[in-house]
Amino acid sequence: MEIAEELAKNQKAISVAEFFEKNRQILGFDSAPRSLITTVKEAVDNSLDACEEANILPDIFVQIKRKDDMFVVVEEDNGPGIVDAQVPNVFAKLLYGSRFHSLKQSRGQQGIGISAGVLYSQLTSGKPTKVTTKIGPSHPASRWSLTINTSTNEPEILKKIEVDWDRPRGTRVELEMEGSYVRSRKQSVYGYLKNVAIVNPHARITLVEPDGNIEIFERVSNLLPQPSYEIKPHPWGMELGGLIKMLRYTEKKKLSNFLKDTFTSIGTITTQEICKLAELDLNKPPQEINHKEATRLLEAFRKVKLKSPPTDCLSPIGEKLIRAGLEKEYRVDFVATSSRSVCVYSGNPFQVEVILAYGGSLKKDGRVDILRFANRVPLLYQQGGCAITHAIENISWKRYSLGQPGGGVPIGPAVLLVHVISTNIPFTSESKDAVADVSEIMSEIELGLKEVGRKLKRHLSRQSALSERREKEEIIRTILPRISQKLAQILEREEPDLNPVVAKIMGNLMVNRRLSQDNGQTIVTLKVANYGKSIKSFKLHETVTVEASSIQPQAKVIPMGDGYDHLWKITLKPGEKKDLRYIVPSECAVFSDPIVEGQPSELVTGARVVEI
Amino acid sequence: MKDAQTTQKRLLELAQSLYEQFQKGEVPHLVLPTRTKNNIEYDQDLSVWTYGNQESVRSVKTVRGAKSLLKTTFLSELLIKEHLESNRGSTLREIYYISENWDLAKFSEQAESDRLVEDLEIVTSLQREDFHVRPEEDGATVFGPLALKEKTRRGGRNIHCQEDVGEAGYQIPFNVDNIEFLNHDAKIVVAVETGGMHARLIENGFDQEYDAILVHLKGQPARSTRRIIKRLNEELGLPVAIFTDGDPWSYRIFASVAYGSIKSAHLSEYLVTPTAKFLGVQPSDIVDYDLSTDKLTDQDLHALRSEMTDPRFESDYWKEQIQLQLQLKKKAEQQAFAGKGLDFVTEVYLPNRLSEMGLV
């Protein structure tokens, strides 16, 4: 026997079961708690994607039940349902899906799919997966029992029956499997769904935990995300293998048409330029292009000037919604958001959204919480290896009022949420737990972080200005009166008038009326002074029972029912003072408080304030 | 010392000026010299260090300033009504406790009330004795060939500081100006930091052999101790040598006697003995006498470096000694001489040093 024949004996297709066993960590089933999370994640991702595509506000139900020493994961949605022909493939065939090769922002890009859960369930519990689905009110629901044939990777239908289901439409899946339910950690089914709820404010998610506890993550927006759509690949994102494959299998007969129709951002002129640079005939059939030529073509892609890929294919959550999503899960004092505009790395459009929440019930010491999301899917594992974490560590947070002893992740009562969306998220590994350190993405994240940092700093300095004002009020309310009282006691004199000092300390507008008697007449002097730091314009009213004479400067006198309103329009620069004078006969002079119009009441001392 | 009436008048003037600020619509405030090492200056005429021209304004614009002024008014009232009008007094510690009932004006610690008393001394150009305020600590002691007369509440007492006292020596009263020097046979005043060394010198008969008045400093010397050293120096014309441990804190003890302390620079004129000389332990003694040492701690190093920027230590002598110590990274106690025998300090070291300094 030839050696090759000998070797051939050992060369056989490995079964999917074997593949699964060897790649558990890649598929997200490497530990008992994580297996439950991954199953829930795949099911929920499918449901959210399906609902969005069908323009339905998602209502998702997740239940984890204990059954002997196994767990049952139940996931149900109100989505469009799945037609009979597709059910076995969606659930019981690995690597089957509508999104595997498409360039579109979708959750499904993230994982291996629900079929991995089905396989795991079947391998650990020996039980089939039960699927119930209904595509509309006039259709009956179908219930399936499915397994995967582990040697052929083909679905096996154990049972399919028609059932009554009180839902108008939707899909329900039940999987029994080994697992371990944890609650307390961020890396838990609860933690995962909580984070899903934050970035999917249009979804209502209900979780029933094994102990019967019910958690409802309520919907805060009735707006579905703007739909994302599929784009053709951009030449900058191409790699040689992919290009060769596309050349071989295209239906186009000419290279020029292949280039124009397969890629985005390539028009007739660019096609000519590329072919010229690559020294290739425009009319050459793409199938005949060899390895060398393909290499030249790829080089030409890099050299030629190209438009960026279309950027409106992405669907960010938006500052308003992401804020609403975060605020429903965290009680905070302040939220800053930054929505960066769309950028491109290696021909892939991407966009970064950053949120910083501060204060409230967040713990003051300890590192800030980092919430990482990629295409609306929470990333729970490998935080330390993620571009998002690295970008956060690169920022000098002290500048933005957060502690950062010894560098790294900052300290303080804050949550940092970073959402990266793209038609093609670059992950560090197949397990898709961490975003790779692509410099374009890093720099966008950093810019977003700095923007929310600046907003935080502004907020905090405004807060400290407020507390300065409170401090001044404390001085005025409690300390100053006691000083003057004590001084009066020591000197055995009357307590001095505090108003002028109060106005000065507060930086207020001060109005002080002084009266002097002269020959049966009362000479009134109104001293007005601006102790503030800005120009103050206002109207000053003096209401007296009689009309005043010798008014200086001129005032407008308005007769009222029971007296006269004397009105001055005054503008005072910071530090400026003015005296207003008038004379009234003493016997009928009855004054009420001077009235200031056009200044906030907390900035005026010595007069009543009428707000306009 | 000023009489009660003058003191009362000055305190009332302070209250009056604050009251007038209210009346004029000025933000009530006090202006005080800045009391840090950056604001002490050498006074050529008096040869002592006093506060310079930098001023700090304490105003009611901040809660701290406002509370401080509130406390000032309460303290003034206490001094005027309880002390001066009733001819009574309190210790610094008692004042801290009296403030218990002052609500917002309560002192948070004794250091705060002590400091405010000093502030009042500065503002009124008086001394705390004028306010009938006493320090808590016992005065340090004097031992040597000196006869004096002390005015006490029970009449005048004549005391000879060798013959009429026990081994502990004559206790310095808190108001040194109640003492009258009668006569003496002394040639020098040696002020000693630690009790152990003070007792060693007495036991070895150093006071008799060298006609020395030994003053026990008891660590950082109290005002009364510094005042009596100054009076011995000025009125009796005796040279003064300061004998301390060889560490940065001890150099500050010397500085407060010879140059003036930062905290009471307003009283330097009364308390400072500009001609006092540093006897030791010098860093160079550590090398010359091969003394047993301890390592300098981080705080010691910090204190030494701080002295490098202290204007009072800005002489070639101190620069050299401090530099040397920073290199050695070592400090030595006075008692380190005991390692050479109990008589070494009185028979070798002190005679050597005093003759080097030209004092014997």
Coordinates of N, CA, C and O in Angstrom, one line a residue, chain A residues 471-472 474-475 478-480 482-484 486-491 493-498 500-501 504-505, chain B residues 12 15-16 18-19 22-23 25-28 60-63 66-67 69-70 73-74 77 80-81 103-104:
Chain A
E471 N -22.8 77.8 49.9 CA -21.9 78.1 51.0 C -22.2 79.6 51.4 O -22.3 79.9 52.6
K472 N -22.3 80.4 50.4 CA -22.6 81.8 50.7 C -23.9 82.0 51.4 O -24.0 82.9 52.3
E474 N -25.2 79.9 53.4 CA -24.9 79.5 54.8 C -24.3 80.7 55.6 O -24.7 81.0 56.7
I475 N -23.3 81.3 55.0 CA -22.7 82.5 55.6 C -23.7 83.5 56.0 O -23.8 84.0 57.1
T478 N -26.6 82.1 58.6 CA -26.3 81.6 59.9 C -25.1 82.4 60.6 O -25.1 82.6 61.8
I479 N -24.1 82.7 59.8 CA -22.9 83.2 60.5 C -22.9 84.7 60.6 O -22.7 85.2 61.7
L480 N -23.2 85.4 59.5 CA -23.2 86.8 59.5 C -24.0 87.5 60.6 O -23.6 88.3 61.4
R482 N -24.9 86.3 63.4 CA -24.3 86.1 64.8 C -23.1 87.0 65.0 O -22.9 87.4 66.1
I483 N -22.3 87.2 64.0 CA -21.2 88.2 64.1 C -21.7 89.5 64.5 O -21.2 90.2 65.5
S484 N -22.7 90.0 63.7 CA -23.2 91.4 64.0 C -23.8 91.5 65.4 O -23.7 92.4 66.1
K486 N -23.1 89.6 68.0 CA -22.0 89.6 69.0 C -21.3 91.0 69.1 O -21.0 91.5 70.2
L487 N -21.0 91.6 67.9 CA -20.4 92.9 67.9 C -21.2 93.9 68.7 O -20.7 94.7 69.5
A488 N -22.6 93.8 68.4 CA -23.5 94.8 69.0 C -23.4 94.6 70.6 O -23.5 95.6 71.3
Q489 N -23.4 93.3 71.0 CA -23.3 93.0 72.4 C -22.0 93.6 73.1 O -22.1 94.3 74.1
I490 N -20.9 93.4 72.4 CA -19.6 93.8 72.9 C -19.6 95.3 73.0 O -19.2 95.9 74.1
L491 N -20.1 96.0 72.0 CA -20.0 97.4 71.9 C -21.2 98.1 72.5 O -21.3 99.3 72.6
R493 N -24.2 98.4 71.3 CA -24.9 99.3 70.3 C -25.9 98.5 69.6 O -26.1 97.3 69.8
E494 N -26.6 99.1 68.7 CA -27.6 98.4 67.9 C -27.0 97.5 66.8 O -25.9 97.8 66.3
E495 N -27.7 96.5 66.5 CA -27.1 95.6 65.4 C -27.1 96.3 64.1 O -28.1 97.0 63.7
P496 N -26.0 96.3 63.4 CA -25.9 97.0 62.1 C -26.8 96.3 61.0 O -27.1 95.1 61.2
D497 N -27.1 97.0 60.0 CA -27.9 96.5 58.9 C -27.0 95.6 58.0 O -25.9 95.9 57.6
L498 N -27.5 94.4 57.8 CA -26.7 93.4 57.1 C -26.8 93.5 55.6 O -25.9 93.0 54.9
P500 N -26.3 95.6 53.0 CA -25.3 95.9 52.1 C -24.2 94.9 52.0 O -23.7 94.6 50.9
V501 N -23.8 94.3 53.2 CA -22.8 93.2 53.2 C -23.3 92.0 52.4 O -22.6 91.4 51.7
K504 N -23.1 92.4 48.8 CA -21.7 92.3 48.3 C -21.2 90.9 48.2 O -20.6 90.5 47.3
I505 N -21.5 90.1 49.3 CA -21.0 88.8 49.3 C -21.7 87.9 48.2 O -21.0 87.1 47.5
Chain B
L12 N -11.7 96.4 72.2 CA -12.9 97.1 71.8 C -12.7 97.8 70.4 O -13.6 97.8 69.6
A15 N -13.3 95.2 67.8 CA -14.8 95.0 67.5 C -15.4 96.2 66.8 O -16.2 96.1 65.9
Q16 N -14.9 97.4 67.2 CA -15.4 98.6 66.6 C -15.1 98.7 65.1 O -16.0 99.0 64.3
L18 N -14.7 96.2 63.1 CA -15.6 95.2 62.4 C -17.0 95.8 62.2 O -17.6 95.7 61.2
Y19 N -17.4 96.4 63.3 CA -18.8 96.9 63.3 C -18.9 98.0 62.3 O -19.9 98.1 61.5
F22 N -19.4 96.7 58.8 CA -20.8 96.4 58.5 C -21.6 97.7 58.2 O -22.4 97.7 57.2
Q23 N -21.4 98.7 58.9 CA -22.1 100.0 58.7 C -21.8 100.6 57.3 O -22.7 101.1 56.7
G25 N -21.0 99.0 54.8 CA -21.3 98.1 53.7 C -20.1 97.4 53.1 O -20.1 96.9 52.0
E26 N -19.0 97.4 53.9 CA -17.8 96.7 53.5 C -17.9 95.2 53.9 O -18.5 95.0 55.0
V27 N -17.4 94.3 53.2 CA -17.4 92.9 53.6 C -16.5 92.8 54.8 O -15.3 93.1 54.7
P28 N -17.0 92.5 56.0 CA -16.2 92.5 57.2 C -14.9 91.6 57.0 O -15.0 90.5 56.5
V60 N -15.5 87.4 55.5 CA -16.6 86.6 55.7 C -17.1 86.0 54.3 O -18.1 85.4 54.2
K61 N -16.3 86.3 53.3 CA -16.7 85.8 51.9 C -16.7 84.3 51.9 O -17.3 83.7 51.0
T62 N -15.9 83.6 52.7 CA -15.9 82.2 52.7 C -16.4 81.7 54.1 O -16.3 82.4 55.1
V63 N -16.9 80.5 54.1 CA -17.4 80.0 55.4 C -16.3 79.9 56.4 O -16.5 80.3 57.6
A66 N -15.6 83.4 57.6 CA -16.7 83.9 58.4 C -16.7 83.3 59.7 O -16.9 84.0 60.8
K67 N -16.5 82.0 59.8 CA -16.5 81.3 61.1 C -15.3 81.8 61.9 O -15.5 82.0 63.1
L69 N -14.0 84.8 61.9 CA -14.4 86.1 62.4 C -15.4 86.0 63.5 O -15.4 86.7 64.5
L70 N -16.3 85.0 63.4 CA -17.3 84.8 64.4 C -16.6 84.4 65.7 O -16.9 84.9 66.8
T73 N -14.9 87.3 67.4 CA -15.8 88.1 68.2 C -16.2 87.5 69.5 O -16.2 88.2 70.5
F74 N -16.4 86.2 69.5 CA -16.7 85.5 70.7 C -15.5 85.5 71.7 O -15.7 85.8 72.9
E77 N -15.1 88.9 73.2 CA -16.0 89.1 74.3 C -15.6 88.4 75.6 O -15.7 89.0 76.7
I80 N -12.7 90.4 77.1 CA -13.1 91.7 77.6 C -13.9 91.5 78.9 O -13.6 92.1 79.9
K81 N -15.0 90.6 78.8 CA -15.9 90.6 79.9 C -15.5 89.7 81.0 O -15.6 90.0 82.2
D103 N -21.6 77.2 70.3 CA -22.3 76.8 69.1 C -21.4 76.8 67.8 O -20.4 76.2 67.8
L104 N -21.8 77.6 66.9 CA -21.1 77.7 65.6 C -19.6 78.2 65.8 O -18.8 78.0 65.0

